[in-house]
Amino acid sequence: MENILLKDNVAEIEAYFAAGGYKPLKKALGLKPAEVIEEVKKSNLRGRGGAGFPCGLKWSFIPKDAEGPRYLVCNADEGEPGTFKDRELILKNPHALIEGMAIAGYAIGAGHGYIYIRGEFAEETELLQRSISAARAKGFLGKNILGSGFNFEIFTHRGAGAYICGEETALLESLEGFKGQPRLKPPFPAIKGLFGSPTVINNVETLAAVPAIIANGGDWYAAIGNGKSAGTKLFCVSGPVNKPGVFELPLGVSFRELLEKSCGGLKPGKILKAVIPGGSSTPVLTADEAMAVKLDYESLAAAGSMLGSGAVIVIDESQCMVKLLQVLAHFYHHESCGQCTPCREGCGWIERIMNRFEEGRADRKDIDTLYSVADGMLGRTICPLADAMAMPVMSFIKKFRAEFEAHADGKTCAKK
């Protein structure tokens, strides 16, 4: 099928407009805001940042009688290891994001939108700023958009490289100029978000899908994919495959098809060992589990993992799972904001134990200690960062315990 998001040669506004761009915005402005929200609800579009929450339903949470300003925030702080889809989307199709934000802003009654973008994305930020200026010059942003009386402006804001600011309330704290730490909920952002006002926060990929939904209808989008997992998804594949990269495919595609058709299979001499299907924070699958699974929210949940951000990390037989977990432990320990004791202490404890395994100082009892620490972190903090550390630990031990035992017994890696 034709790509909805990753289109070629539409980065400039003239090419985007010639391909039908900004016509969905005009169509949306001819509808009532509630009708736009209803169309997005019908589409079954779910948040593409990792949580998978229904987009239209999130928009509808904004109180209809709320006084004062409302805000729309785009989460472009792409920090999940293995994830690089939003960057690619911004570079190839920035106006789909801008138009999607304008439509969403109209639907929720927001006058301002903010793109909170990863600080390292300097080129992408410059491209977005040029694209925003071009859209404003054509009357698609600013005051009285297309003569509708609707005013909407977009601003970019670069983060400072904190993984925790990918969590929506930590993002809001950072956007307001404070230390990026998650907030207690409730109240939820739809009630009290940016600057204490009702706010909707969506991922880049989510918002970029909105123009096509308005153009073709919610029923059209809902018919793509696999039931509740509707539409297309950007999968970013890394590891020992012949063609790594970002691929747009309908939700429900099998991992086998993604690997063999889109990625051209494994590199010569490589044997599949494991797959992390949704970014480094999602539970790992064995090779057999991965080759049998479909890539959608429900199928991956049934297999014991998560779709997450769609970051598919392929692992071959030459890789040591203990070493991989040590790398992840270091990352999450470094990125913990330290606000919650289970996360602050647990991530550090896990990293120290993993260092013992890699340095030949661990015993078999450390395996159970490692699992117990992770289990004690799960679901016990303000935000999911502790879960992001705990779930890989628990799944690595469950699926590849023999490698941890080999490290403990032989004081070395069985794969070296």
PDB file of N, CA and C in Angstrom, residues 196-291:
ATOM      1  N   GLY A 196      -0.528  25.230  33.914  1.00  0.00           N
ATOM      2  CA  GLY A 196      -1.739  25.014  34.698  1.00  0.00           C
ATOM      3  C   GLY A 196      -3.023  24.977  33.891  1.00  0.00           C
ATOM      4  N   SER A 197      -2.906  24.898  32.561  1.00  0.00           N
ATOM      5  CA  SER A 197      -4.086  24.937  31.690  1.00  0.00           C
ATOM      6  C   SER A 197      -4.317  23.586  31.025  1.00  0.00           C
ATOM      7  N   PRO A 198      -5.533  23.316  30.540  1.00  0.00           N
ATOM      8  CA  PRO A 198      -5.814  22.057  29.835  1.00  0.00           C
ATOM      9  C   PRO A 198      -4.881  21.865  28.648  1.00  0.00           C
ATOM     10  N   THR A 199      -4.311  20.677  28.543  1.00  0.00           N
ATOM     11  CA  THR A 199      -3.271  20.422  27.543  1.00  0.00           C
ATOM     12  C   THR A 199      -3.397  19.010  26.977  1.00  0.00           C
ATOM     13  N   VAL A 200      -3.211  18.899  25.676  1.00  0.00           N
ATOM     14  CA  VAL A 200      -3.103  17.598  25.015  1.00  0.00           C
ATOM     15  C   VAL A 200      -1.671  17.410  24.567  1.00  0.00           C
ATOM     16  N   ILE A 201      -1.107  16.232  24.833  1.00  0.00           N
ATOM     17  CA  ILE A 201       0.263  15.904  24.427  1.00  0.00           C
ATOM     18  C   ILE A 201       0.214  14.682  23.525  1.00  0.00           C
ATOM     19  N   ASN A 202       0.723  14.828  22.309  1.00  0.00           N
ATOM     20  CA  ASN A 202       0.762  13.718  21.350  1.00  0.00           C
ATOM     21  C   ASN A 202       2.149  13.596  20.749  1.00  0.00           C
ATOM     22  N   ASN A 203       2.461  12.404  20.285  1.00  0.00           N
ATOM     23  CA  ASN A 203       3.731  12.112  19.635  1.00  0.00           C
ATOM     24  C   ASN A 203       3.739  12.628  18.186  1.00  0.00           C
ATOM     25  N   VAL A 204       4.914  12.811  17.618  1.00  0.00           N
ATOM     26  CA  VAL A 204       5.078  13.272  16.239  1.00  0.00           C
ATOM     27  C   VAL A 204       4.291  12.391  15.258  1.00  0.00           C
ATOM     28  N   GLU A 205       4.524  11.086  15.354  1.00  0.00           N
ATOM     29  CA  GLU A 205       3.891  10.153  14.411  1.00  0.00           C
ATOM     30  C   GLU A 205       2.373  10.187  14.528  1.00  0.00           C
ATOM     31  N   THR A 206       1.867  10.350  15.739  1.00  0.00           N
ATOM     32  CA  THR A 206       0.424  10.415  15.961  1.00  0.00           C
ATOM     33  C   THR A 206      -0.170  11.613  15.238  1.00  0.00           C
ATOM     34  N   LEU A 207       0.391  12.795  15.479  1.00  0.00           N
ATOM     35  CA  LEU A 207      -0.148  14.022  14.898  1.00  0.00           C
ATOM     36  C   LEU A 207       0.005  14.051  13.378  1.00  0.00           C
ATOM     37  N   ALA A 208       1.091  13.465  12.860  1.00  0.00           N
ATOM     38  CA  ALA A 208       1.314  13.470  11.417  1.00  0.00           C
ATOM     39  C   ALA A 208       0.304  12.608  10.666  1.00  0.00           C
ATOM     40  N   ALA A 209      -0.355  11.688  11.375  1.00  0.00           N
ATOM     41  CA  ALA A 209      -1.369  10.834  10.738  1.00  0.00           C
ATOM     42  C   ALA A 209      -2.720  11.526  10.615  1.00  0.00           C
ATOM     43  N   VAL A 210      -2.919  12.612  11.361  1.00  0.00           N
ATOM     44  CA  VAL A 210      -4.232  13.267  11.422  1.00  0.00           C
ATOM     45  C   VAL A 210      -4.699  13.828  10.082  1.00  0.00           C
ATOM     46  N   PRO A 211      -3.845  14.533   9.298  1.00  0.00           N
ATOM     47  CA  PRO A 211      -4.335  15.068   8.025  1.00  0.00           C
ATOM     48  C   PRO A 211      -4.922  14.000   7.092  1.00  0.00           C
ATOM     49  N   ALA A 212      -4.278  12.843   7.008  1.00  0.00           N
ATOM     50  CA  ALA A 212      -4.789  11.775   6.138  1.00  0.00           C
ATOM     51  C   ALA A 212      -6.129  11.255   6.651  1.00  0.00           C
ATOM     52  N   ILE A 213      -6.307  11.222   7.953  1.00  0.00           N
ATOM     53  CA  ILE A 213      -7.575  10.764   8.536  1.00  0.00           C
ATOM     54  C   ILE A 213      -8.689  11.736   8.182  1.00  0.00           C
ATOM     55  N   ILE A 214      -8.429  13.032   8.307  1.00  0.00           N
ATOM     56  CA  ILE A 214      -9.445  14.033   7.972  1.00  0.00           C
ATOM     57  C   ILE A 214      -9.731  14.025   6.475  1.00  0.00           C
ATOM     58  N   ALA A 215      -8.701  13.827   5.670  1.00  0.00           N
ATOM     59  CA  ALA A 215      -8.886  13.830   4.211  1.00  0.00           C
ATOM     60  C   ALA A 215      -9.711  12.641   3.735  1.00  0.00           C
ATOM     61  N   ASN A 216      -9.452  11.469   4.298  1.00  0.00           N
ATOM     62  CA  ASN A 216     -10.064  10.239   3.796  1.00  0.00           C
ATOM     63  C   ASN A 216     -11.147   9.656   4.695  1.00  0.00           C
ATOM     64  N   GLY A 217     -11.250  10.154   5.910  1.00  0.00           N
ATOM     65  CA  GLY A 217     -12.273   9.681   6.831  1.00  0.00           C
ATOM     66  C   GLY A 217     -11.751   8.673   7.839  1.00  0.00           C
ATOM     67  N   GLY A 218     -12.350   8.681   9.001  1.00  0.00           N
ATOM     68  CA  GLY A 218     -11.934   7.775  10.060  1.00  0.00           C
ATOM     69  C   GLY A 218     -12.148   6.319   9.715  1.00  0.00           C
ATOM     70  N   ASP A 219     -13.227   6.021   9.006  1.00  0.00           N
ATOM     71  CA  ASP A 219     -13.510   4.634   8.629  1.00  0.00           C
ATOM     72  C   ASP A 219     -12.432   4.084   7.703  1.00  0.00           C
ATOM     73  N   TRP A 220     -11.947   4.926   6.801  1.00  0.00           N
ATOM     74  CA  TRP A 220     -10.878   4.523   5.879  1.00  0.00           C
ATOM     75  C   TRP A 220      -9.630   4.118   6.660  1.00  0.00           C
ATOM     76  N   TYR A 221      -9.249   4.932   7.639  1.00  0.00           N
ATOM     77  CA  TYR A 221      -8.041   4.646   8.413  1.00  0.00           C
ATOM     78  C   TYR A 221      -8.232   3.407   9.279  1.00  0.00           C
ATOM     79  N   ALA A 222      -9.434   3.280   9.856  1.00  0.00           N
ATOM     80  CA  ALA A 222      -9.713   2.146  10.743  1.00  0.00           C
ATOM     81  C   ALA A 222      -9.662   0.816  10.002  1.00  0.00           C
ATOM     82  N   ALA A 223      -9.887   0.853   8.669  1.00  0.00           N
ATOM     83  CA  ALA A 223      -9.881  -0.374   7.876  1.00  0.00           C
ATOM     84  C   ALA A 223      -8.465  -0.868   7.590  1.00  0.00           C
ATOM     85  N   ILE A 224      -7.463  -0.013   7.855  1.00  0.00           N
ATOM     86  CA  ILE A 224      -6.063  -0.401   7.676  1.00  0.00           C
ATOM     87  C   ILE A 224      -5.565  -1.001   8.984  1.00  0.00           C
ATOM     88  N   GLY A 225      -4.768  -2.025   8.912  1.00  0.00           N
ATOM     89  CA  GLY A 225      -4.188  -2.588  10.122  1.00  0.00           C
ATOM     90  C   GLY A 225      -4.931  -3.809  10.621  1.00  0.00           C
ATOM     91  N   ASN A 226      -5.007  -3.907  11.953  1.00  0.00           N
ATOM     92  CA  ASN A 226      -5.518  -5.137  12.552  1.00  0.00           C
ATOM     93  C   ASN A 226      -6.492  -4.814  13.694  1.00  0.00           C
ATOM     94  N   GLY A 227      -7.746  -4.532  13.350  1.00  0.00           N
ATOM     95  CA  GLY A 227      -8.775  -4.301  14.361  1.00  0.00           C
ATOM     96  C   GLY A 227      -8.499  -3.084  15.216  1.00  0.00           C
ATOM     97  N   LYS A 228      -8.323  -3.290  16.512  1.00  0.00           N
ATOM     98  CA  LYS A 228      -8.074  -2.181  17.428  1.00  0.00           C
ATOM     99  C   LYS A 228      -6.730  -1.510  17.158  1.00  0.00           C
ATOM    100  N   SER A 229      -5.843  -2.224  16.519  1.00  0.00           N
ATOM    101  CA  SER A 229      -4.552  -1.649  16.123  1.00  0.00           C
ATOM    102  C   SER A 229      -4.687  -1.174  14.677  1.00  0.00           C
ATOM    103  N   ALA A 230      -5.249   0.024  14.508  1.00  0.00           N
ATOM    104  CA  ALA A 230      -5.580   0.515  13.164  1.00  0.00           C
ATOM    105  C   ALA A 230      -4.469   1.383  12.592  1.00  0.00           C
ATOM    106  N   GLY A 231      -4.447   1.443  11.255  1.00  0.00           N
ATOM    107  CA  GLY A 231      -3.538   2.332  10.553  1.00  0.00           C
ATOM    108  C   GLY A 231      -2.176   1.736  10.290  1.00  0.00           C
ATOM    109  N   THR A 232      -1.285   2.591   9.841  1.00  0.00           N
ATOM    110  CA  THR A 232       0.095   2.175   9.599  1.00  0.00           C
ATOM    111  C   THR A 232       0.959   2.539  10.799  1.00  0.00           C
ATOM    112  N   LYS A 233       2.122   1.936  10.859  1.00  0.00           N
ATOM    113  CA  LYS A 233       3.069   2.194  11.958  1.00  0.00           C
ATOM    114  C   LYS A 233       4.466   2.313  11.375  1.00  0.00           C
ATOM    115  N   LEU A 234       5.246   3.226  11.913  1.00  0.00           N
ATOM    116  CA  LEU A 234       6.646   3.326  11.525  1.00  0.00           C
ATOM    117  C   LEU A 234       7.470   2.393  12.414  1.00  0.00           C
ATOM    118  N   PHE A 235       8.118   1.436  11.783  1.00  0.00           N
ATOM    119  CA  PHE A 235       8.990   0.497  12.501  1.00  0.00           C
ATOM    120  C   PHE A 235      10.435   0.864  12.200  1.00  0.00           C
ATOM    121  N   CYS A 236      11.233   1.105  13.249  1.00  0.00           N
ATOM    122  CA  CYS A 236      12.652   1.371  13.026  1.00  0.00           C
ATOM    123  C   CYS A 236      13.441   0.145  13.440  1.00  0.00           C
ATOM    124  N   VAL A 237      14.128  -0.426  12.489  1.00  0.00           N
ATOM    125  CA  VAL A 237      14.812  -1.700  12.700  1.00  0.00           C
ATOM    126  C   VAL A 237      16.320  -1.479  12.732  1.00  0.00           C
ATOM    127  N   SER A 238      16.949  -1.977  13.791  1.00  0.00           N
ATOM    128  CA  SER A 238      18.404  -1.920  13.911  1.00  0.00           C
ATOM    129  C   SER A 238      18.925  -3.307  14.251  1.00  0.00           C
ATOM    130  N   GLY A 239      20.204  -3.503  14.036  1.00  0.00           N
ATOM    131  CA  GLY A 239      20.805  -4.814  14.292  1.00  0.00           C
ATOM    132  C   GLY A 239      21.374  -5.415  13.027  1.00  0.00           C
ATOM    133  N   PRO A 240      21.769  -6.703  13.068  1.00  0.00           N
ATOM    134  CA  PRO A 240      22.461  -7.341  11.946  1.00  0.00           C
ATOM    135  C   PRO A 240      21.526  -7.772  10.814  1.00  0.00           C
ATOM    136  N   VAL A 241      20.804  -6.809  10.237  1.00  0.00           N
ATOM    137  CA  VAL A 241      19.940  -7.086   9.085  1.00  0.00           C
ATOM    138  C   VAL A 241      20.556  -6.437   7.856  1.00  0.00           C
ATOM    139  N   ASN A 242      20.168  -6.918   6.687  1.00  0.00           N
ATOM    140  CA  ASN A 242      20.766  -6.403   5.456  1.00  0.00           C
ATOM    141  C   ASN A 242      20.356  -4.972   5.155  1.00  0.00           C
ATOM    142  N   LYS A 243      19.142  -4.589   5.570  1.00  0.00           N
ATOM    143  CA  LYS A 243      18.678  -3.238   5.284  1.00  0.00           C
ATOM    144  C   LYS A 243      17.993  -2.646   6.516  1.00  0.00           C
ATOM    145  N   PRO A 244      18.764  -2.143   7.474  1.00  0.00           N
ATOM    146  CA  PRO A 244      18.148  -1.489   8.623  1.00  0.00           C
ATOM    147  C   PRO A 244      17.523  -0.158   8.198  1.00  0.00           C
ATOM    148  N   GLY A 245      16.622   0.363   9.003  1.00  0.00           N
ATOM    149  CA  GLY A 245      16.016   1.643   8.661  1.00  0.00           C
ATOM    150  C   GLY A 245      14.611   1.765   9.203  1.00  0.00           C
ATOM    151  N   VAL A 246      13.855   2.735   8.657  1.00  0.00           N
ATOM    152  CA  VAL A 246      12.478   3.002   9.076  1.00  0.00           C
ATOM    153  C   VAL A 246      11.534   2.541   7.972  1.00  0.00           C
ATOM    154  N   PHE A 247      10.539   1.761   8.356  1.00  0.00           N
ATOM    155  CA  PHE A 247       9.599   1.193   7.390  1.00  0.00           C
ATOM    156  C   PHE A 247       8.170   1.470   7.842  1.00  0.00           C
ATOM    157  N   GLU A 248       7.345   1.946   6.925  1.00  0.00           N
ATOM    158  CA  GLU A 248       5.935   2.178   7.230  1.00  0.00           C
ATOM    159  C   GLU A 248       5.117   0.997   6.728  1.00  0.00           C
ATOM    160  N   LEU A 249       4.475   0.302   7.654  1.00  0.00           N
ATOM    161  CA  LEU A 249       3.709  -0.893   7.323  1.00  0.00           C
ATOM    162  C   LEU A 249       2.413  -0.897   8.126  1.00  0.00           C
ATOM    163  N   PRO A 250       1.384  -1.611   7.638  1.00  0.00           N
ATOM    164  CA  PRO A 250       0.136  -1.693   8.411  1.00  0.00           C
ATOM    165  C   PRO A 250       0.374  -2.419   9.728  1.00  0.00           C
ATOM    166  N   LEU A 251      -0.250  -1.950  10.780  1.00  0.00           N
ATOM    167  CA  LEU A 251      -0.200  -2.668  12.046  1.00  0.00           C
ATOM    168  C   LEU A 251      -0.779  -4.066  11.857  1.00  0.00           C
ATOM    169  N   GLY A 252      -0.150  -5.034  12.509  1.00  0.00           N
ATOM    170  CA  GLY A 252      -0.563  -6.421  12.331  1.00  0.00           C
ATOM    171  C   GLY A 252       0.321  -7.181  11.372  1.00  0.00           C
ATOM    172  N   VAL A 253       1.281  -6.479  10.731  1.00  0.00           N
ATOM    173  CA  VAL A 253       2.241  -7.184   9.887  1.00  0.00           C
ATOM    174  C   VAL A 253       3.048  -8.132  10.771  1.00  0.00           C
ATOM    175  N   SER A 254       3.453  -9.255  10.241  1.00  0.00           N
ATOM    176  CA  SER A 254       4.236 -10.194  11.040  1.00  0.00           C
ATOM    177  C   SER A 254       5.690  -9.729  11.127  1.00  0.00           C
ATOM    178  N   PHE A 255       6.340 -10.082  12.235  1.00  0.00           N
ATOM    179  CA  PHE A 255       7.756  -9.781  12.348  1.00  0.00           C
ATOM    180  C   PHE A 255       8.527 -10.470  11.232  1.00  0.00           C
ATOM    181  N   ARG A 256       8.114 -11.674  10.880  1.00  0.00           N
ATOM    182  CA  ARG A 256       8.783 -12.418   9.810  1.00  0.00           C
ATOM    183  C   ARG A 256       8.785 -11.617   8.505  1.00  0.00           C
ATOM    184  N   GLU A 257       7.631 -11.015   8.180  1.00  0.00           N
ATOM    185  CA  GLU A 257       7.552 -10.226   6.943  1.00  0.00           C
ATOM    186  C   GLU A 257       8.432  -8.983   7.035  1.00  0.00           C
ATOM    187  N   LEU A 258       8.404  -8.316   8.183  1.00  0.00           N
ATOM    188  CA  LEU A 258       9.253  -7.136   8.367  1.00  0.00           C
ATOM    189  C   LEU A 258      10.722  -7.501   8.184  1.00  0.00           C
ATOM    190  N   LEU A 259      11.132  -8.611   8.800  1.00  0.00           N
ATOM    191  CA  LEU A 259      12.535  -9.024   8.734  1.00  0.00           C
ATOM    192  C   LEU A 259      12.935  -9.456   7.333  1.00  0.00           C
ATOM    193  N   GLU A 260      12.135 -10.334   6.741  1.00  0.00           N
ATOM    194  CA  GLU A 260      12.546 -10.955   5.486  1.00  0.00           C
ATOM    195  C   GLU A 260      12.273 -10.089   4.259  1.00  0.00           C
ATOM    196  N   LYS A 261      11.146  -9.376   4.234  1.00  0.00           N
ATOM    197  CA  LYS A 261      10.809  -8.576   3.051  1.00  0.00           C
ATOM    198  C   LYS A 261      11.329  -7.151   3.142  1.00  0.00           C
ATOM    199  N   SER A 262      11.028  -6.473   4.227  1.00  0.00           N
ATOM    200  CA  SER A 262      11.437  -5.072   4.337  1.00  0.00           C
ATOM    201  C   SER A 262      12.936  -4.928   4.606  1.00  0.00           C
ATOM    202  N   CYS A 263      13.471  -5.794   5.477  1.00  0.00           N
ATOM    203  CA  CYS A 263      14.877  -5.659   5.879  1.00  0.00           C
ATOM    204  C   CYS A 263      15.820  -6.573   5.101  1.00  0.00           C
ATOM    205  N   GLY A 264      15.293  -7.399   4.227  1.00  0.00           N
ATOM    206  CA  GLY A 264      16.143  -8.275   3.429  1.00  0.00           C
ATOM    207  C   GLY A 264      16.789  -9.400   4.205  1.00  0.00           C
ATOM    208  N   GLY A 265      16.234  -9.729   5.372  1.00  0.00           N
ATOM    209  CA  GLY A 265      16.752 -10.832   6.162  1.00  0.00           C
ATOM    210  C   GLY A 265      17.996 -10.472   6.957  1.00  0.00           C
ATOM    211  N   LEU A 266      18.506 -11.459   7.678  1.00  0.00           N
ATOM    212  CA  LEU A 266      19.722 -11.267   8.458  1.00  0.00           C
ATOM    213  C   LEU A 266      20.954 -11.246   7.556  1.00  0.00           C
ATOM    214  N   LYS A 267      22.011 -10.621   8.024  1.00  0.00           N
ATOM    215  CA  LYS A 267      23.263 -10.600   7.281  1.00  0.00           C
ATOM    216  C   LYS A 267      23.817 -12.027   7.179  1.00  0.00           C
ATOM    217  N   PRO A 268      24.600 -12.308   6.151  1.00  0.00           N
ATOM    218  CA  PRO A 268      25.139 -13.660   5.966  1.00  0.00           C
ATOM    219  C   PRO A 268      25.874 -14.168   7.199  1.00  0.00           C
ATOM    220  N   GLY A 269      25.571 -15.396   7.580  1.00  0.00           N
ATOM    221  CA  GLY A 269      26.225 -16.019   8.716  1.00  0.00           C
ATOM    222  C   GLY A 269      25.608 -15.711  10.058  1.00  0.00           C
ATOM    223  N   LYS A 270      24.609 -14.833  10.088  1.00  0.00           N
ATOM    224  CA  LYS A 270      23.975 -14.469  11.352  1.00  0.00           C
ATOM    225  C   LYS A 270      22.758 -15.355  11.622  1.00  0.00           C
ATOM    226  N   ILE A 271      22.562 -15.712  12.877  1.00  0.00           N
ATOM    227  CA  ILE A 271      21.415 -16.522  13.309  1.00  0.00           C
ATOM    228  C   ILE A 271      20.627 -15.726  14.342  1.00  0.00           C
ATOM    229  N   LEU A 272      19.338 -15.641  14.133  1.00  0.00           N
ATOM    230  CA  LEU A 272      18.495 -14.852  15.041  1.00  0.00           C
ATOM    231  C   LEU A 272      18.474 -15.479  16.432  1.00  0.00           C
ATOM    232  N   LYS A 273      18.671 -14.648  17.443  1.00  0.00           N
ATOM    233  CA  LYS A 273      18.667 -15.105  18.827  1.00  0.00           C
ATOM    234  C   LYS A 273      17.509 -14.505  19.622  1.00  0.00           C
ATOM    235  N   ALA A 274      17.265 -13.206  19.443  1.00  0.00           N
ATOM    236  CA  ALA A 274      16.232 -12.523  20.214  1.00  0.00           C
ATOM    237  C   ALA A 274      15.835 -11.240  19.506  1.00  0.00           C
ATOM    238  N   VAL A 275      14.699 -10.691  19.927  1.00  0.00           N
ATOM    239  CA  VAL A 275      14.210  -9.432  19.366  1.00  0.00           C
ATOM    240  C   VAL A 275      13.589  -8.611  20.490  1.00  0.00           C
ATOM    241  N   ILE A 276      13.974  -7.351  20.564  1.00  0.00           N
ATOM    242  CA  ILE A 276      13.278  -6.396  21.429  1.00  0.00           C
ATOM    243  C   ILE A 276      12.336  -5.630  20.509  1.00  0.00           C
ATOM    244  N   PRO A 277      11.020  -5.805  20.625  1.00  0.00           N
ATOM    245  CA  PRO A 277      10.101  -5.346  19.576  1.00  0.00           C
ATOM    246  C   PRO A 277       9.653  -3.899  19.640  1.00  0.00           C
ATOM    247  N   GLY A 278       9.840  -3.203  20.779  1.00  0.00           N
ATOM    248  CA  GLY A 278       9.264  -1.873  20.880  1.00  0.00           C
ATOM    249  C   GLY A 278      10.139  -0.836  21.529  1.00  0.00           C
ATOM    250  N   GLY A 279      11.452  -0.963  21.406  1.00  0.00           N
ATOM    251  CA  GLY A 279      12.359  -0.081  22.114  1.00  0.00           C
ATOM    252  C   GLY A 279      12.935  -0.791  23.319  1.00  0.00           C
ATOM    253  N   SER A 280      14.044  -0.277  23.849  1.00  0.00           N
ATOM    254  CA  SER A 280      14.810  -1.002  24.860  1.00  0.00           C
ATOM    255  C   SER A 280      14.046  -1.255  26.149  1.00  0.00           C
ATOM    256  N   SER A 281      12.966  -0.541  26.400  1.00  0.00           N
ATOM    257  CA  SER A 281      12.222  -0.721  27.644  1.00  0.00           C
ATOM    258  C   SER A 281      11.188  -1.838  27.581  1.00  0.00           C
ATOM    259  N   THR A 282      11.027  -2.464  26.424  1.00  0.00           N
ATOM    260  CA  THR A 282      10.015  -3.517  26.295  1.00  0.00           C
ATOM    261  C   THR A 282      10.632  -4.901  26.485  1.00  0.00           C
ATOM    262  N   PRO A 283       9.869  -5.856  27.024  1.00  0.00           N
ATOM    263  CA  PRO A 283      10.412  -7.197  27.265  1.00  0.00           C
ATOM    264  C   PRO A 283      10.897  -7.871  25.984  1.00  0.00           C
ATOM    265  N   VAL A 284      11.988  -8.611  26.112  1.00  0.00           N
ATOM    266  CA  VAL A 284      12.608  -9.276  24.977  1.00  0.00           C
ATOM    267  C   VAL A 284      11.820 -10.531  24.586  1.00  0.00           C
ATOM    268  N   LEU A 285      11.863 -10.873  23.298  1.00  0.00           N
ATOM    269  CA  LEU A 285      11.277 -12.109  22.788  1.00  0.00           C
ATOM    270  C   LEU A 285      12.390 -13.014  22.278  1.00  0.00           C
ATOM    271  N   THR A 286      12.230 -14.325  22.452  1.00  0.00           N
ATOM    272  CA  THR A 286      13.176 -15.265  21.843  1.00  0.00           C
ATOM    273  C   THR A 286      12.966 -15.282  20.335  1.00  0.00           C
ATOM    274  N   ALA A 287      13.884 -15.901  19.615  1.00  0.00           N
ATOM    275  CA  ALA A 287      13.770 -15.971  18.152  1.00  0.00           C
ATOM    276  C   ALA A 287      12.475 -16.655  17.741  1.00  0.00           C
ATOM    277  N   ASP A 288      12.129 -17.768  18.380  1.00  0.00           N
ATOM    278  CA  ASP A 288      10.904 -18.493  18.026  1.00  0.00           C
ATOM    279  C   ASP A 288       9.664 -17.651  18.304  1.00  0.00           C
ATOM    280  N   GLU A 289       9.651 -16.957  19.432  1.00  0.00           N
ATOM    281  CA  GLU A 289       8.513 -16.098  19.768  1.00  0.00           C
ATOM    282  C   GLU A 289       8.370 -14.974  18.750  1.00  0.00           C
ATOM    283  N   ALA A 290       9.490 -14.371  18.393  1.00  0.00           N
ATOM    284  CA  ALA A 290       9.455 -13.248  17.463  1.00  0.00           C
ATOM    285  C   ALA A 290       8.978 -13.669  16.078  1.00  0.00           C
ATOM    286  N   MET A 291       9.454 -14.804  15.602  1.00  0.00           N
ATOM    287  CA  MET A 291       9.089 -15.246  14.253  1.00  0.00           C
ATOM    288  C   MET A 291       7.617 -15.646  14.146  1.00  0.00           C
TER     289      MET A 291
END
